[in-house]
Amino acid sequence: MLMSYETSLELLKAHIKPYEKVEKIALTQCLGRILAQNIKAPQNQPEFPISAMDGYALKFDEQDKPLRVLGTTPAGKMPEFKVESGTCVKTFTGSLMSEGSDTLVPVENVELKEGQIYIKEAVKKSFAVRKVGESYQKGELLLAKGTKLDYSEIALLAELGFFHISVFVRPVVGVLSSGSEIKDLGEILENPAQIRSSNHIALANLAQKLGCEARVFPLLKDEEKLTQSTLENALKTCDILITTGGVSMGDFDFLKKAVREYEVIIDKVDIKPGRHIKIAQFEEKFILALPGFPYSAMVMFNLYARELLNAWLLQPKDYVCKAFLQGVYKRKSPHLEFVACNVEFQNGRIVANLKGKKEGSSAIINNLNHKATLMIVPKESEILENESLVEVIFMP
């Protein structure tokens, strides 16, 4: 009896240990990297009340009379004046508010005559004043370990004064495609029985999209001794080794035997595509032996390698959601199916459809073009009716 998809994920997770490879890199080099430390605010920001506009700092309840201008407070300078009754200080955007003031009246609201301002239009109390701790307060968690650093997070780290930051080392994902019938980029097809390999290209790019370093190994021919030694050597430099092909029931499927030399966690799963998948562990490393068909390989990478990487890098599983199916789908197999579909937003709803998707083998690469999504078809559902609520998985 084949293992269920849910059980396979539980088994995989049970074997995943925390990923502890961390490095410090310059802030200017950390775009897209995964934070390996919690970042808390060392102080309030701002530390003092700050002007949000050009204007005059004054006491709120004195806007109905002329106010003498004591001087100016430029940005970057400590205030030199204390605001008392009948006075104000000209204050610029980003400047600290002078002691005694609680409100800023914009320059366009006042008329200046002989060193005094006359307020033409009053404002509310605390107008245009950034209060202490408005951005964040001392001790507040600003960025959690596992945060993927984008431009805004990096800007925050710069504001906090970081020059170097601790990030997870990019896991090394090796890709080893096998099959005597496949040819590499630039090689000539010698007969119609041969095909160009696409798996190693697709999976390396998927790994990079998920924040990994991809390492592509030379294509592996169907030779038993060569298969075992190649696997051993590839594992020396990888955290995860992805193989494609050679895991089914054919006479030349030597990868299946080679993988079984390690601790096999998962051996076949009740899913389509990819039911012949095998996952093994060697020390802290993982081997994911995927099918050779391109569609199957990419789907399996998304379902299993992504799960493993997310656990290591503390990434949320926020790429699964519900959608309303447009049209009817009839299940094609007795297994849990993952079917390429399109997802769109229409009238405030997430909808899925199969426009342009071709029925057929797991070799149809172009079914995953145009930001395809995977629709999950439960074993219990022979037919998914129009407007059925289905679960979908967004590809990276």
XYZ file of C-alpha atoms in Angstrom:
396
model
C 0.000 0.000 0.000
C 1.366 3.399 -0.994
C 2.123 5.987 1.658
C -0.223 9.000 1.766
C 1.052 12.464 0.909
C 0.265 13.711 4.424
C 2.197 10.849 6.019
C 5.173 11.458 3.744
C 5.352 15.099 4.822
C 5.152 14.129 8.487
C 7.978 11.623 8.024
C 10.118 14.181 6.222
C 9.568 16.817 8.902
C 10.410 14.322 11.639
C 13.887 13.892 10.119
C 14.645 17.588 9.636
C 17.013 19.061 12.206
C 17.526 22.818 12.681
C 19.745 24.385 10.060
C 22.598 26.118 11.866
C 24.874 27.298 9.067
C 25.182 31.059 9.549
C 27.489 33.718 8.132
C 27.947 37.469 8.514
C 27.795 39.534 5.365
C 27.789 43.229 4.514
C 24.410 44.928 4.532
C 24.965 45.927 0.903
C 25.120 42.236 -0.083
C 22.120 40.823 1.770
C 19.235 41.387 -0.665
C 17.159 38.205 -0.763
C 19.062 36.541 2.082
C 17.375 34.974 5.121
C 17.968 36.640 8.479
C 19.536 34.347 11.087
C 18.969 36.547 14.139
C 16.178 38.483 15.790
C 16.478 42.252 15.455
C 15.123 44.341 18.331
C 14.990 48.101 18.598
C 17.906 49.376 20.702
C 16.064 52.639 21.375
C 12.908 54.547 20.577
C 12.602 55.929 17.084
C 12.368 58.817 17.095
C 14.011 59.407 20.486
C 12.605 62.921 20.696
C 9.588 64.661 19.136
C 10.430 65.591 15.543
C 8.916 67.985 13.046
C 7.246 66.348 10.056
C 6.989 69.626 8.069
C 8.587 73.030 7.673
C 6.901 75.415 10.060
C 6.950 76.948 13.505
C 7.149 75.038 16.785
C 4.922 76.557 19.433
C 2.488 75.898 22.255
C -0.859 74.668 20.914
C -3.028 77.072 22.964
C -1.207 80.205 21.752
C -2.260 80.209 18.122
C -4.617 83.159 18.600
C -1.930 85.822 19.120
C 1.295 87.074 17.560
C 4.339 84.998 18.487
C 7.936 86.210 18.520
C 10.350 84.040 16.517
C 13.292 83.109 18.757
C 15.366 81.627 15.924
C 15.645 78.515 13.808
C 16.338 74.806 14.337
C 17.786 73.170 11.226
C 17.701 69.410 10.755
C 20.664 67.684 12.377
C 21.191 70.393 15.021
C 20.144 70.292 18.657
C 17.541 72.976 19.486
C 19.041 76.123 21.034
C 15.822 77.694 22.206
C 13.097 76.974 24.737
C 9.575 77.894 23.706
C 7.773 79.923 26.349
C 4.589 81.967 26.297
C 4.450 84.314 23.312
C 7.330 82.689 21.414
C 7.988 80.126 18.686
C 10.922 78.612 16.794
C 11.164 78.207 13.048
C 11.654 74.449 12.566
C 12.410 72.410 9.463
C 11.331 68.934 8.375
C 13.212 66.330 10.405
C 14.323 68.810 13.063
C 13.894 68.165 16.767
C 11.053 70.103 18.361
C 12.210 72.774 20.776
C 11.646 72.273 24.495
C 8.266 73.651 25.568
C 6.622 73.246 22.137
C 3.950 70.665 21.357
C 2.608 71.655 17.933
C 3.972 72.681 14.548
C 2.145 75.193 12.365
C 3.151 74.910 8.671
C 4.820 77.920 7.044
C 1.894 78.302 4.648
C -0.463 78.904 7.597
C 1.389 81.926 8.920
C 2.319 85.467 7.980
C 5.719 86.750 9.123
C 6.053 90.461 9.989
C 8.950 92.114 11.791
C 10.111 89.008 13.625
C 6.630 87.844 14.627
C 4.236 85.335 13.104
C 0.497 85.766 12.776
C -1.358 82.472 12.374
C -3.927 82.600 9.584
C -5.161 79.050 10.039
C -4.847 77.173 13.328
C -4.046 73.464 13.548
C -4.849 70.669 15.975
C -2.632 69.900 18.929
C 0.515 67.897 18.026
C -0.008 68.633 14.338
C 2.994 67.593 12.188
C 4.905 66.319 15.206
C 6.273 62.780 15.168
C 5.942 61.445 18.684
C 8.608 59.507 20.549
C 8.619 55.820 19.516
C 6.284 56.413 16.567
C 8.338 54.129 14.274
C 9.298 51.640 16.963
C 9.892 51.466 20.686
C 12.942 50.263 22.572
C 12.956 46.464 22.850
C 10.350 45.964 20.110
C 10.970 42.973 17.806
C 11.439 44.536 14.393
C 12.618 41.626 12.264
C 12.298 37.976 13.270
C 14.823 35.271 12.523
C 13.796 33.754 9.182
C 12.805 37.061 7.593
C 13.681 37.285 3.906
C 15.504 40.585 3.467
C 14.045 42.862 0.838
C 14.727 46.550 0.192
C 12.577 47.842 3.083
C 14.035 45.447 5.662
C 17.534 46.404 4.532
C 16.625 50.089 4.835
C 15.508 49.460 8.425
C 18.776 47.679 9.227
C 20.669 50.639 7.779
C 18.675 53.014 9.960
C 19.566 50.887 12.980
C 23.247 51.238 12.159
C 24.059 47.697 11.040
C 26.975 47.232 8.687
C 27.198 43.426 8.875
C 24.275 41.116 9.515
C 23.940 37.397 10.319
C 22.150 35.398 7.625
C 21.713 31.720 6.908
C 24.301 30.284 4.555
C 22.576 29.435 1.302
C 21.905 25.688 1.335
C 23.709 23.963 -1.513
C 21.294 22.061 -3.726
C 22.962 19.707 -6.162
C 21.121 18.551 -9.270
C 22.033 15.255 -10.892
C 19.957 14.234 -13.898
C 20.318 10.691 -15.195
C 19.481 8.748 -18.328
C 21.487 7.535 -21.307
C 18.839 9.009 -23.576
C 19.347 12.629 -22.452
C 21.767 15.126 -23.931
C 23.145 18.288 -22.348
C 22.921 21.847 -23.612
C 24.712 22.237 -26.913
C 24.988 18.524 -27.593
C 23.621 17.131 -30.842
C 20.762 14.652 -30.802
C 22.066 11.619 -32.674
C 18.696 9.948 -33.193
C 14.982 10.505 -32.469
C 15.182 8.363 -29.317
C 17.332 10.984 -27.599
C 16.095 14.136 -25.874
C 17.646 17.279 -24.449
C 17.752 17.438 -20.669
C 15.713 20.214 -19.087
C 15.415 18.917 -15.524
C 18.836 20.058 -14.397
C 18.147 23.569 -15.691
C 14.655 23.816 -14.210
C 15.557 22.442 -10.779
C 18.685 24.575 -10.462
C 16.594 27.662 -11.161
C 13.934 26.572 -8.671
C 16.629 26.123 -6.034
C 17.986 29.604 -6.693
C 14.499 31.120 -6.480
C 14.162 29.583 -3.024
C 17.378 31.194 -1.801
C 19.814 28.329 -2.407
C 23.095 27.890 -4.184
C 22.535 25.522 -7.083
C 25.231 23.091 -8.174
C 24.591 21.240 -11.438
C 26.496 18.015 -11.990
C 27.270 16.436 -15.371
C 24.516 14.256 -16.773
C 24.688 10.681 -15.529
C 24.515 7.711 -17.892
C 22.655 4.527 -16.938
C 25.624 2.566 -15.601
C 25.311 0.863 -12.215
C 28.846 1.324 -10.840
C 29.099 4.862 -12.161
C 25.750 5.733 -10.579
C 26.833 4.725 -7.061
C 30.198 6.501 -7.163
C 28.704 9.639 -8.713
C 26.079 9.807 -5.983
C 28.712 9.460 -3.271
C 30.902 12.199 -4.740
C 28.004 14.586 -5.320
C 26.884 14.281 -1.692
C 30.260 15.555 -0.493
C 29.470 19.098 -1.595
C 25.680 19.338 -1.188
C 23.188 19.823 1.602
C 20.443 18.433 -0.620
C 21.051 16.289 -3.677
C 18.244 16.175 -6.219
C 18.368 13.355 -8.742
C 15.993 12.876 -11.654
C 15.236 9.661 -13.489
C 16.139 6.102 -12.638
C 13.650 5.567 -9.793
C 10.890 3.646 -11.545
C 10.706 -0.051 -12.444
C 12.946 -0.193 -15.534
C 15.949 -2.443 -16.038
C 18.228 0.594 -16.166
C 16.832 2.456 -13.159
C 20.053 2.213 -11.149
C 19.496 5.359 -9.082
C 16.755 3.561 -7.174
C 19.252 0.960 -5.977
C 21.939 3.558 -5.234
C 19.612 5.655 -3.081
C 18.648 2.601 -1.041
C 22.235 2.426 0.214
C 21.271 5.332 2.475
C 18.564 5.715 5.130
C 15.386 5.751 3.060
C 12.664 7.871 4.659
C 10.104 7.816 1.883
C 9.700 5.150 -0.799
C 6.763 5.827 -3.138
C 3.793 8.021 -2.311
C 0.128 7.814 -3.299
C 0.247 10.864 -5.565
C 0.221 11.798 -9.236
C 2.621 12.805 -10.619
C 5.686 11.387 -8.915
C 4.524 8.373 -6.967
C 7.941 6.675 -7.397
C 9.694 9.445 -5.444
C 12.317 8.337 -2.928
C 13.802 10.447 -0.145
C 16.828 9.309 1.813
C 19.028 10.833 4.483
C 22.785 10.739 4.941
C 23.918 12.368 8.184
C 22.483 15.901 7.951
C 22.018 15.693 4.185
C 19.063 14.645 2.084
C 18.731 12.865 -1.240
C 15.538 13.463 -3.191
C 15.265 10.983 -6.050
C 12.642 12.426 -8.393
C 11.055 11.060 -11.576
C 12.631 11.854 -14.902
C 9.608 13.454 -16.549
C 10.051 17.271 -16.358
C 6.579 18.104 -15.069
C 6.843 15.412 -12.388
C 10.305 16.541 -11.332
C 9.296 20.190 -10.952
C 6.125 19.359 -9.061
C 7.955 17.007 -6.697
C 10.635 19.602 -6.038
C 7.916 22.061 -5.134
C 6.185 19.600 -2.794
C 9.193 18.124 -1.003
C 12.412 20.104 -1.517
C 10.531 23.321 -0.835
C 9.095 21.840 2.371
C 12.575 20.888 3.525
C 14.105 24.253 2.662
C 11.288 26.161 4.325
C 11.866 24.223 7.538
C 15.583 24.966 7.441
C 15.210 28.652 6.605
C 12.130 29.246 8.798
C 9.949 30.297 5.877
C 6.143 30.354 6.183
C 3.995 28.054 4.091
C 2.046 31.007 2.742
C 1.780 29.740 -0.826
C -1.262 27.507 -0.280
C -4.772 28.924 -0.521
C -8.333 28.213 -1.671
C -9.784 29.080 -5.059
C -13.069 28.629 -6.905
C -12.763 26.294 -9.884
C -14.097 27.578 -13.178
C -15.157 24.570 -15.198
C -15.296 20.870 -14.410
C -12.379 18.528 -13.721
C -12.551 14.736 -13.684
C -9.833 12.957 -11.728
C -7.532 10.981 -14.036
C -6.076 8.450 -11.588
C -6.770 6.685 -8.277
C -4.145 8.877 -6.575
C -4.069 12.333 -4.997
C -3.436 14.578 -7.997
C -1.536 17.811 -8.452
C -2.792 19.442 -11.630
C -1.322 22.512 -13.312
C -3.851 25.340 -13.463
C -4.101 29.104 -13.776
C -5.104 31.316 -10.867
C -6.665 34.736 -11.335
C -8.334 37.383 -9.196
C -11.835 38.202 -10.387
C -14.397 40.370 -8.626
C -12.715 39.974 -5.264
C -12.374 36.190 -5.570
C -9.480 33.846 -6.293
C -10.456 31.580 -9.179
C -8.700 28.648 -10.832
C -9.094 27.401 -14.383
C -7.430 24.960 -16.785
C -7.275 27.215 -19.853
C -4.375 26.222 -22.081
C -3.379 23.263 -19.900
C -2.917 20.023 -21.805
C -3.973 16.612 -20.607
C -1.424 13.890 -21.088
C 1.875 12.675 -19.690
C 4.043 14.161 -16.983
C 6.535 15.253 -19.632
C 4.594 18.388 -20.640
C 6.901 21.168 -19.455
C 4.779 23.975 -20.850
C 1.910 23.127 -18.500
C 3.935 24.995 -15.868
C 4.487 28.091 -18.003
C 2.872 31.473 -17.299
C 3.130 31.272 -13.495
C 1.172 28.048 -13.248
C -0.280 26.903 -9.954
C -0.988 23.373 -8.737
C -4.570 22.376 -8.022
C -4.956 19.583 -5.475
C -7.500 16.957 -6.477
C -8.429 14.743 -3.478
C -8.675 10.978 -3.895
C -12.270 11.133 -2.704
C -13.348 13.465 -5.502
C -14.073 11.778 -8.811
C -15.322 15.051 -10.278
C -14.691 18.634 -9.228
C -17.756 20.591 -10.276
C -17.863 24.160 -11.538
C -17.466 26.633 -8.642
C -16.000 23.934 -6.381
C -13.706 25.324 -3.700
C -10.280 23.777 -4.334
C -6.891 24.052 -2.671
C -4.065 25.435 -4.801
C -0.312 25.654 -4.335
C 1.568 28.567 -5.901
C 4.847 27.603 -7.527
C 7.951 29.641 -6.523
